[in-house]
PDB file of C-alpha atoms in Angstrom:
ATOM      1  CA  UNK A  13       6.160 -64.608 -16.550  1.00  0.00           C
ATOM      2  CA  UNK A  14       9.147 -63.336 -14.148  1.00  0.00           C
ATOM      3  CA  UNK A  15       9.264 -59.340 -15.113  1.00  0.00           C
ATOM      4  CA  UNK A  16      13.069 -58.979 -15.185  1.00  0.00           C
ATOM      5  CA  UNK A  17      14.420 -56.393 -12.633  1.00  0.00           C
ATOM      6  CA  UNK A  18      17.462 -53.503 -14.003  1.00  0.00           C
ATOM      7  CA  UNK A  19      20.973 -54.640 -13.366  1.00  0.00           C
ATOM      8  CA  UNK A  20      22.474 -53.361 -10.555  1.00  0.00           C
ATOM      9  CA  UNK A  21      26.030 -51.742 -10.886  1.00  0.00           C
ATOM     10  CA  UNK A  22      28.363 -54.109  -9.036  1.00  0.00           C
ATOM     11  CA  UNK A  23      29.291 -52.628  -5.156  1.00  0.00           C
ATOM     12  CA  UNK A  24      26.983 -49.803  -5.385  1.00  0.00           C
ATOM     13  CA  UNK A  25      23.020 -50.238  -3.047  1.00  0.00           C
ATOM     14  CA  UNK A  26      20.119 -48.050  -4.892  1.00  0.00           C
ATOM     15  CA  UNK A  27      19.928 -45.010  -2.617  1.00  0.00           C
ATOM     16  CA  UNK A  28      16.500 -42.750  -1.837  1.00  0.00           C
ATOM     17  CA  UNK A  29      14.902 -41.020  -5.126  1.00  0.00           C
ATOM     18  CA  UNK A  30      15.844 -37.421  -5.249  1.00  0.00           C
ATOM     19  CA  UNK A  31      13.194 -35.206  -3.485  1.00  0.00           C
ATOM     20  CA  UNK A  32      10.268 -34.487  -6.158  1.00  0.00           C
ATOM     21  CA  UNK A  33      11.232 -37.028  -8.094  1.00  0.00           C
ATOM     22  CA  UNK A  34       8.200 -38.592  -8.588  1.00  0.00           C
ATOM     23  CA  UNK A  35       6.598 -34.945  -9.834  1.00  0.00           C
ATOM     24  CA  UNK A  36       4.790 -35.198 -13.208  1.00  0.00           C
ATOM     25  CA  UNK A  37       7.392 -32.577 -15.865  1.00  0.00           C
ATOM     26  CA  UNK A  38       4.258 -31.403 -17.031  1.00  0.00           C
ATOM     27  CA  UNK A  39       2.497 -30.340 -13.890  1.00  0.00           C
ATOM     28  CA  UNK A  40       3.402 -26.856 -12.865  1.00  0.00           C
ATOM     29  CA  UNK A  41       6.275 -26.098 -10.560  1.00  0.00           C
ATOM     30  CA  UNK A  42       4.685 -24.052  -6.990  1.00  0.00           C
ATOM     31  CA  UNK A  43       6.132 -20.178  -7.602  1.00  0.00           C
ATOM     32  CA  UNK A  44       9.007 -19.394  -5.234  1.00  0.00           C
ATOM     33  CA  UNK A  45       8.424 -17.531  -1.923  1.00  0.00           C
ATOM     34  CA  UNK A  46      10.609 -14.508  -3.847  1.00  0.00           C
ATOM     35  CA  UNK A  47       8.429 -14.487  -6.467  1.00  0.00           C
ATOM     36  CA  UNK A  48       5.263 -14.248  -4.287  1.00  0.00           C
ATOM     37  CA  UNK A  49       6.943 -11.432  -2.840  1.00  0.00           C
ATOM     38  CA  UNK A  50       7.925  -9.766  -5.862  1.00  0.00           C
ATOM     39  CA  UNK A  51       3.963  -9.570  -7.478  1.00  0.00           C
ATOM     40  CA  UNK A  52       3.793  -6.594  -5.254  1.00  0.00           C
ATOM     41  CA  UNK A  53       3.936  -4.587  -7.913  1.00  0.00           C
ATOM     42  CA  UNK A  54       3.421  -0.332  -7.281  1.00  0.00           C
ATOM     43  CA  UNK A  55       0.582  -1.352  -4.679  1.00  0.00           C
ATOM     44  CA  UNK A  56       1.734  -0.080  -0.760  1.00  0.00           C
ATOM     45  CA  UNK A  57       4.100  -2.714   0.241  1.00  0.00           C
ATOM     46  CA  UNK A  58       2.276  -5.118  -1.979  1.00  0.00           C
ATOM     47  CA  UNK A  59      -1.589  -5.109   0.380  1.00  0.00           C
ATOM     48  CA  UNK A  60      -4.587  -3.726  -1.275  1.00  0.00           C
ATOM     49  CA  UNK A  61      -6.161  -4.135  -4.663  1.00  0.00           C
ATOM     50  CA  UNK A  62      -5.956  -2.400  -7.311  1.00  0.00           C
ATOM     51  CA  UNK A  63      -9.475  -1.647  -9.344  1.00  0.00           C
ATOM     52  CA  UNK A  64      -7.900  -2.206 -12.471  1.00  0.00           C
ATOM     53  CA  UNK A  65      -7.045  -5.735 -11.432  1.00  0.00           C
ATOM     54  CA  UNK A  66      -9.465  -7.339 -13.846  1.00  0.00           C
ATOM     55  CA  UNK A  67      -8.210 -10.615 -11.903  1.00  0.00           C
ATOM     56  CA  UNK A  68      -8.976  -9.859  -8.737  1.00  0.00           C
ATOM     57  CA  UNK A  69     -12.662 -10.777  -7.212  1.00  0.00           C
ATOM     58  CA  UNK A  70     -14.215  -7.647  -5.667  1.00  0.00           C
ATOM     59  CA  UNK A  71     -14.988  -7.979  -2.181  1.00  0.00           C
ATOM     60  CA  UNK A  72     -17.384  -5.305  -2.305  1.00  0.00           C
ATOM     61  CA  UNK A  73     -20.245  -5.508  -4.992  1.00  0.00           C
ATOM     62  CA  UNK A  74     -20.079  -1.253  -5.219  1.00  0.00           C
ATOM     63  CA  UNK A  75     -16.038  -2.075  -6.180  1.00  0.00           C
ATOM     64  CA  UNK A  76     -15.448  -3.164  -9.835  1.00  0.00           C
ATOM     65  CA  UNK A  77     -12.286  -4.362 -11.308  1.00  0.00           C
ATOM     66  CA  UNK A  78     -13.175  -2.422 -14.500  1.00  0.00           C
ATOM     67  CA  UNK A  79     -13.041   1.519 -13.055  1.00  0.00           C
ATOM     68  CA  UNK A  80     -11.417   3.926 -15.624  1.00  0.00           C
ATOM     69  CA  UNK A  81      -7.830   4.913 -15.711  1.00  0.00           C
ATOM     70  CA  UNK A  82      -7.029   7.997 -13.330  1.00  0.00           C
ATOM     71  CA  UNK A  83      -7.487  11.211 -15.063  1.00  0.00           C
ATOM     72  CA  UNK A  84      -6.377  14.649 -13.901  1.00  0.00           C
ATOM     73  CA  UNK A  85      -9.708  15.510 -13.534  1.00  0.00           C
ATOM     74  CA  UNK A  86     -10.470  12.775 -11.268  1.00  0.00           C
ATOM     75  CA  UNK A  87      -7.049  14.622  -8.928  1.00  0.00           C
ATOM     76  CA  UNK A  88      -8.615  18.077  -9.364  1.00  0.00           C
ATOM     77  CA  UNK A  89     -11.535  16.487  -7.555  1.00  0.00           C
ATOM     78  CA  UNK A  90      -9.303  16.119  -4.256  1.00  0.00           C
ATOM     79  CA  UNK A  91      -9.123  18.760  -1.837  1.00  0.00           C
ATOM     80  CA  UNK A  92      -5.041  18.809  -1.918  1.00  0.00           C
ATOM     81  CA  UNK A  93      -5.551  19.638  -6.023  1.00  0.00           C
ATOM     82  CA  UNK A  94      -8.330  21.647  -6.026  1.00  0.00           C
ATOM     83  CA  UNK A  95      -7.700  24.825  -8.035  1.00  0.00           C
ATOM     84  CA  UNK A  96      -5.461  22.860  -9.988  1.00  0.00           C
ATOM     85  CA  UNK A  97      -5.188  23.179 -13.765  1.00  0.00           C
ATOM     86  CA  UNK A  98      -5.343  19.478 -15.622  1.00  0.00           C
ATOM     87  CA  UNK A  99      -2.003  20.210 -17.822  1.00  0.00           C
ATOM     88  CA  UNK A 100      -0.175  20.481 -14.717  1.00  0.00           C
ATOM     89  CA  UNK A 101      -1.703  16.906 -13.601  1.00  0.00           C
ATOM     90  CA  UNK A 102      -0.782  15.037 -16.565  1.00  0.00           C
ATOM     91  CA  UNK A 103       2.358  13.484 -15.261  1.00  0.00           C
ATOM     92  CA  UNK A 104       0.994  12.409 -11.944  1.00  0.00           C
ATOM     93  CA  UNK A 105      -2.522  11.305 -13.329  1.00  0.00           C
ATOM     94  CA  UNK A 106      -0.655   8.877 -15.519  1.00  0.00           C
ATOM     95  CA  UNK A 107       1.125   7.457 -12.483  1.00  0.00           C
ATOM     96  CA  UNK A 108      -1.981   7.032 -10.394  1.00  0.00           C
ATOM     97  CA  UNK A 109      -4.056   4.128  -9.355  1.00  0.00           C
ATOM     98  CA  UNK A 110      -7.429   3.409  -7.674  1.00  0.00           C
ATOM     99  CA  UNK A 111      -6.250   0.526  -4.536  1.00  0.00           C
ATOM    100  CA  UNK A 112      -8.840  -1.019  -2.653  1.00  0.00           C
ATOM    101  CA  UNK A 113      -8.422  -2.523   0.976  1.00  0.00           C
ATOM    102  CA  UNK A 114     -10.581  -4.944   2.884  1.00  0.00           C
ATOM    103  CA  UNK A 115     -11.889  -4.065   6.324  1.00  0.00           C
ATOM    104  CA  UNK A 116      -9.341  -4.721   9.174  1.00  0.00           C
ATOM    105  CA  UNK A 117      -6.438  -5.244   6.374  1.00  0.00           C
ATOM    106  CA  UNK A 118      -3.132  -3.737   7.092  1.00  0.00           C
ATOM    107  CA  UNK A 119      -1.994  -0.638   4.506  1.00  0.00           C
ATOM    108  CA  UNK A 120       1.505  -0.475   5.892  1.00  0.00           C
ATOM    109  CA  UNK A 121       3.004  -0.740   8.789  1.00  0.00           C
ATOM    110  CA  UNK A 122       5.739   1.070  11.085  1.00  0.00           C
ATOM    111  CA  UNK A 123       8.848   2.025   9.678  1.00  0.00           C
ATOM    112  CA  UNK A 124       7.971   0.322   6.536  1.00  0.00           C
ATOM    113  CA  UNK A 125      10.277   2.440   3.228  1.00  0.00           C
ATOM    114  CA  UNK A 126       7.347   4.629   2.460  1.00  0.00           C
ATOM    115  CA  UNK A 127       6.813   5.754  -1.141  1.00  0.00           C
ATOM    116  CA  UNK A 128       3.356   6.100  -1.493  1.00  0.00           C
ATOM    117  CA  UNK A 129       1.023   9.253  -1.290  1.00  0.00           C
ATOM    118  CA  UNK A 130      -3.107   8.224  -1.286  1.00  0.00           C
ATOM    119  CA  UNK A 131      -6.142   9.944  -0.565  1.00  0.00           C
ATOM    120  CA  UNK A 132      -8.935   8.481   0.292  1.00  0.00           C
ATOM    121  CA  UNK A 133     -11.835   8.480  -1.373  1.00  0.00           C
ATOM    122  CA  UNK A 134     -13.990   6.222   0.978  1.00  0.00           C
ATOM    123  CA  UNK A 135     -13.871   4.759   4.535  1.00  0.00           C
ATOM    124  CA  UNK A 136     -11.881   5.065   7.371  1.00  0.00           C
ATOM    125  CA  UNK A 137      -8.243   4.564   8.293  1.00  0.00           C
ATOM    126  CA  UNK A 138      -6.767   4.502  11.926  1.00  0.00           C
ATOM    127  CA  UNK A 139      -2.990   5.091  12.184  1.00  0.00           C
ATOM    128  CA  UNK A 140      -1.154   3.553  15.215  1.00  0.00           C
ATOM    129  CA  UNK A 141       2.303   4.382  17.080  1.00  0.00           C
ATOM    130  CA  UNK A 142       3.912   1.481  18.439  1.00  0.00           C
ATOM    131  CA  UNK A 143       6.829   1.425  21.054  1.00  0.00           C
ATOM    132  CA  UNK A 144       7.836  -2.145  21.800  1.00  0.00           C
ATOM    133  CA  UNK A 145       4.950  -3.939  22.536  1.00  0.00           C
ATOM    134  CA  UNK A 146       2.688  -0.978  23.188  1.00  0.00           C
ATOM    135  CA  UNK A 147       0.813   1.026  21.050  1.00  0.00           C
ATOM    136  CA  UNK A 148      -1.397   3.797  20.506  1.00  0.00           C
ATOM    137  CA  UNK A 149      -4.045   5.086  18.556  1.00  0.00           C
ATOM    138  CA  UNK A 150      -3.083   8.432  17.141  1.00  0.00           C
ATOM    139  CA  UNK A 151      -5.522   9.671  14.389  1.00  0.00           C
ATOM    140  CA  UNK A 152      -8.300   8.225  12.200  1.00  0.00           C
ATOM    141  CA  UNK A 153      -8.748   9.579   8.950  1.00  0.00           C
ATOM    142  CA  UNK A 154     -11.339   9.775   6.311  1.00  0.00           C
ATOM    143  CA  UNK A 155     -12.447  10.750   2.912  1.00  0.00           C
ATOM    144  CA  UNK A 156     -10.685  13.980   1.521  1.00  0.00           C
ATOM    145  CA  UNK A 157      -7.594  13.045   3.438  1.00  0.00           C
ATOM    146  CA  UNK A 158      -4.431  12.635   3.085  1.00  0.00           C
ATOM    147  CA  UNK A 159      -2.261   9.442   4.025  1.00  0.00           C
ATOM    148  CA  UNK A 160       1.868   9.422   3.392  1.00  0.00           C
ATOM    149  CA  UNK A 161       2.381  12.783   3.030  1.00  0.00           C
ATOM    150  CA  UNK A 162       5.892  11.713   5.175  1.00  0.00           C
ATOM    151  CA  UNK A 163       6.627   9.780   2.073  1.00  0.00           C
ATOM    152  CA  UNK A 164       7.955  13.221   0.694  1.00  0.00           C
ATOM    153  CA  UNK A 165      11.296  13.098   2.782  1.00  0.00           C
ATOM    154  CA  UNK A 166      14.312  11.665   2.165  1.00  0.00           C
ATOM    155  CA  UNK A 167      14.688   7.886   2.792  1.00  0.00           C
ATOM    156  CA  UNK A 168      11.786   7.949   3.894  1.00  0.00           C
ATOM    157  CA  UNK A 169       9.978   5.144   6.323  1.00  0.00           C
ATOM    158  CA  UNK A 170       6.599   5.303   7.507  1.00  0.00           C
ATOM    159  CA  UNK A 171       6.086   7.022  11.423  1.00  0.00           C
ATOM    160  CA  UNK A 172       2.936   4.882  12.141  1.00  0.00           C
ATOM    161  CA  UNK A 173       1.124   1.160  10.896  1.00  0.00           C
ATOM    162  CA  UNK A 174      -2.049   2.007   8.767  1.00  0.00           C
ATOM    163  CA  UNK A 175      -4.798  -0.068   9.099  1.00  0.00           C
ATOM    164  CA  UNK A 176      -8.397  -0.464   7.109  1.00  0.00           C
ATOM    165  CA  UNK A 177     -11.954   0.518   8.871  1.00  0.00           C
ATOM    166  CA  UNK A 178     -14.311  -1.287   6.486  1.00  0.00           C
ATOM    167  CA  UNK A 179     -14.258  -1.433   3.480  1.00  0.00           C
ATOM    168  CA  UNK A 180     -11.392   1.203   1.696  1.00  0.00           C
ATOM    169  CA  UNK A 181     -10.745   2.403  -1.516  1.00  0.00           C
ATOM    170  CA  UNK A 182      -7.674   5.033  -1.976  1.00  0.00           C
ATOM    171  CA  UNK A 183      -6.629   7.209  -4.877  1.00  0.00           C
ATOM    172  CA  UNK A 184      -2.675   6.373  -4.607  1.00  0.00           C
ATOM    173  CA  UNK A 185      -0.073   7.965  -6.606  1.00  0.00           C
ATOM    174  CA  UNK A 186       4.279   7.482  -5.856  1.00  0.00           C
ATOM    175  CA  UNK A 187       5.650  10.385  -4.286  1.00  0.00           C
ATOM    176  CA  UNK A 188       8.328  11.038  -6.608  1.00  0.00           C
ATOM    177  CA  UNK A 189       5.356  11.910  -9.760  1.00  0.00           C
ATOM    178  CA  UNK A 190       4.217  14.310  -6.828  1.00  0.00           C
ATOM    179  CA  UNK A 191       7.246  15.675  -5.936  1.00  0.00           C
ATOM    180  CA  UNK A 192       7.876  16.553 -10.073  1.00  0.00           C
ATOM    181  CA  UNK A 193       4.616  18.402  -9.855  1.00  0.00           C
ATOM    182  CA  UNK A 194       5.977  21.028  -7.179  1.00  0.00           C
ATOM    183  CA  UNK A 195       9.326  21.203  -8.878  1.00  0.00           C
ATOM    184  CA  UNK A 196       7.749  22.814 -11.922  1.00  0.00           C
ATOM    185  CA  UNK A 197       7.182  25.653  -9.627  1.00  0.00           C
ATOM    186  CA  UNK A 198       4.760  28.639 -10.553  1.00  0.00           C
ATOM    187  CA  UNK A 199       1.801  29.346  -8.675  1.00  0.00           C
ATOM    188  CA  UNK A 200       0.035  25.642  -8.584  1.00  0.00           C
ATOM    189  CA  UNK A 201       3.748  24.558  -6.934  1.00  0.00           C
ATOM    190  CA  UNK A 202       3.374  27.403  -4.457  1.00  0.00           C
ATOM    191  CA  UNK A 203      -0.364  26.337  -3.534  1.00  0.00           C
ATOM    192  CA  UNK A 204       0.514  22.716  -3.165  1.00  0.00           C
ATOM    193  CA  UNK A 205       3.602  23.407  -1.231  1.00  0.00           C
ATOM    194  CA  UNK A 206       1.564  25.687   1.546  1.00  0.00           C
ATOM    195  CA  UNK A 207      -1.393  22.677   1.082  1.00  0.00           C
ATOM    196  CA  UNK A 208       1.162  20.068   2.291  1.00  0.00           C
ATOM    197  CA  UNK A 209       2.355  22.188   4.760  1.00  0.00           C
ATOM    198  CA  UNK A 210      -1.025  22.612   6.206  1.00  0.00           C
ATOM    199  CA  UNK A 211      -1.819  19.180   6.354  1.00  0.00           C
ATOM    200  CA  UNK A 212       1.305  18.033   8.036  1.00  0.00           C
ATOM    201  CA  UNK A 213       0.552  20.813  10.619  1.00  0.00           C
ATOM    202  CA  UNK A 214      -2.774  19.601  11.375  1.00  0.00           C
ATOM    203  CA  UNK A 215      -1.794  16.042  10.887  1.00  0.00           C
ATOM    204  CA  UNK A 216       0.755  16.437  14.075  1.00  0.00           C
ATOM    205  CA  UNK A 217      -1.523  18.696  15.709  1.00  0.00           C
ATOM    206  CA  UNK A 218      -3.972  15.814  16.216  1.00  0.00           C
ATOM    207  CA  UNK A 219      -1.316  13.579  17.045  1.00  0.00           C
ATOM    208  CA  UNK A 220      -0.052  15.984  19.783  1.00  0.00           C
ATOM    209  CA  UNK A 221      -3.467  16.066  20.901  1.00  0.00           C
ATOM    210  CA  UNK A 222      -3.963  11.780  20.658  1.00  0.00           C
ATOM    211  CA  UNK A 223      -1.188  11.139  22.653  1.00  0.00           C
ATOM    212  CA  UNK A 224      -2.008  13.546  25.432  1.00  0.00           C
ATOM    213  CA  UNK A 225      -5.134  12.265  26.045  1.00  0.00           C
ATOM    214  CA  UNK A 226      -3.417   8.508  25.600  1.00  0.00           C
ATOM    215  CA  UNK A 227      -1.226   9.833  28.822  1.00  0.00           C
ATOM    216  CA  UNK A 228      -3.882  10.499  30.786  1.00  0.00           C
ATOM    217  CA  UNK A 229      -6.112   7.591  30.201  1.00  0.00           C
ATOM    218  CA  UNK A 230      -3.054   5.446  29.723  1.00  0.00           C
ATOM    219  CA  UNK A 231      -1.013   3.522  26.908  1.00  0.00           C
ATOM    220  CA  UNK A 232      -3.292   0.812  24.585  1.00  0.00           C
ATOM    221  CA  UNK A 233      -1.053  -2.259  24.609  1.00  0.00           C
ATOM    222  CA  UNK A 234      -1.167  -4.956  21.718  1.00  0.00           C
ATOM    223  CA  UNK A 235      -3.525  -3.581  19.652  1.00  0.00           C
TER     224      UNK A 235
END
């Protein structure tokens, strides 16, 4: 039996099927490079994980995706809040999160908006300057310290690209909450103030002293 073919409209030539045409409706569309970009969520510049991520597949077996909210007892811990009463953490505690990074993954990089205040809790981080297509290695950092401390500035961008040494985990928190600590003034304000001061201090101290030592031995390129 002949199968009988659709009229065609008189004049007219069937053209190519619209792109994705053949698609099933019910299979799901592929999300829109936007919305990739948008998951970032709070996380620095969208990189990292966060611990309470219960989706996320730890890439270290010591890292769980189940740790505990972020108490102010858990910031008093930290050698910037040390000294700290919990009632005056409250606000920031409540805005803080536990963000893990893989070794060699990038935190954030140069000139990046930077809005983000951590301390880490374990591994390294090494903090490059780049000028063109050279760069240098100005400080590596460690547990107990303090990384975006610039982020307390106005329009603030980020002076140097962050990168992971092993396996990272960070204590991050947006440096607005922090910024409403210090504004309730008293004598925890006054501490923290001359704390951030201090660390910004030694912070370009060693950079001073980095790049000195990068003129004399001369400028690492592409790194």
């Amino acid at each position: 039996m002949r199968r009988r073919t659709p009229d065609r409209v008189p004049g007219r030539t069937p053209g190519p099927r619209p792109r994705g045409a053949d698609r099933r409706l019910d299979s799901p569309a592929a999300p829109d490079r936007r919305d990739r970009a948008n998951t970032n969520g709070a996380r620095a510049r969208g990189r990292g994980r966060s611990l309470s991520d219960r989706s996320a597949q730890p890439a270290d077996p010591q890292v769980t995706a189940s740790d505990p909210p972020v108490t102010p007892t858990d910031l008093g811990h930290l050698p910037l809040f040390e000294g700290v009463p919990d009632a005056e953490l409250l606000i920031l505690a409540a805005s803080a999160s536990r963000v893990a990074y893989a070794d060699g993954e990038t935190i954030f990089e140069q000139g990046d908006p930077a809005t983000t205040v951590m301390s880490i809790l374990r591994g390294q981080i090494v903090l490059r300057s780049a000028d063109g297509d050279r760069s240098t290695i100005v400080q590596t950092i460690g547990p107990g310290e303090l990384l975006g401390w610039s982020a307390l500035r106005d329009d603030a961008t980020t002076l140097t690209s962050a990168r992971a040494i092993g396996q990272v985990e960070v204590l991050a928190f947006p440096a607005e909450r922090l910024l409403d600590v210090l504004a309730t003034g008293g004598a925890s304000g006054r501490l923290l103030i001359r704390r951030l001061i201090g660390i910004a201090t030694t912070h370009l101290q060693a950079t001073r002293m980095q790049l000195h030592r990068a003129g004399r031995e001369g400028v690492i390129t592409g790194g």
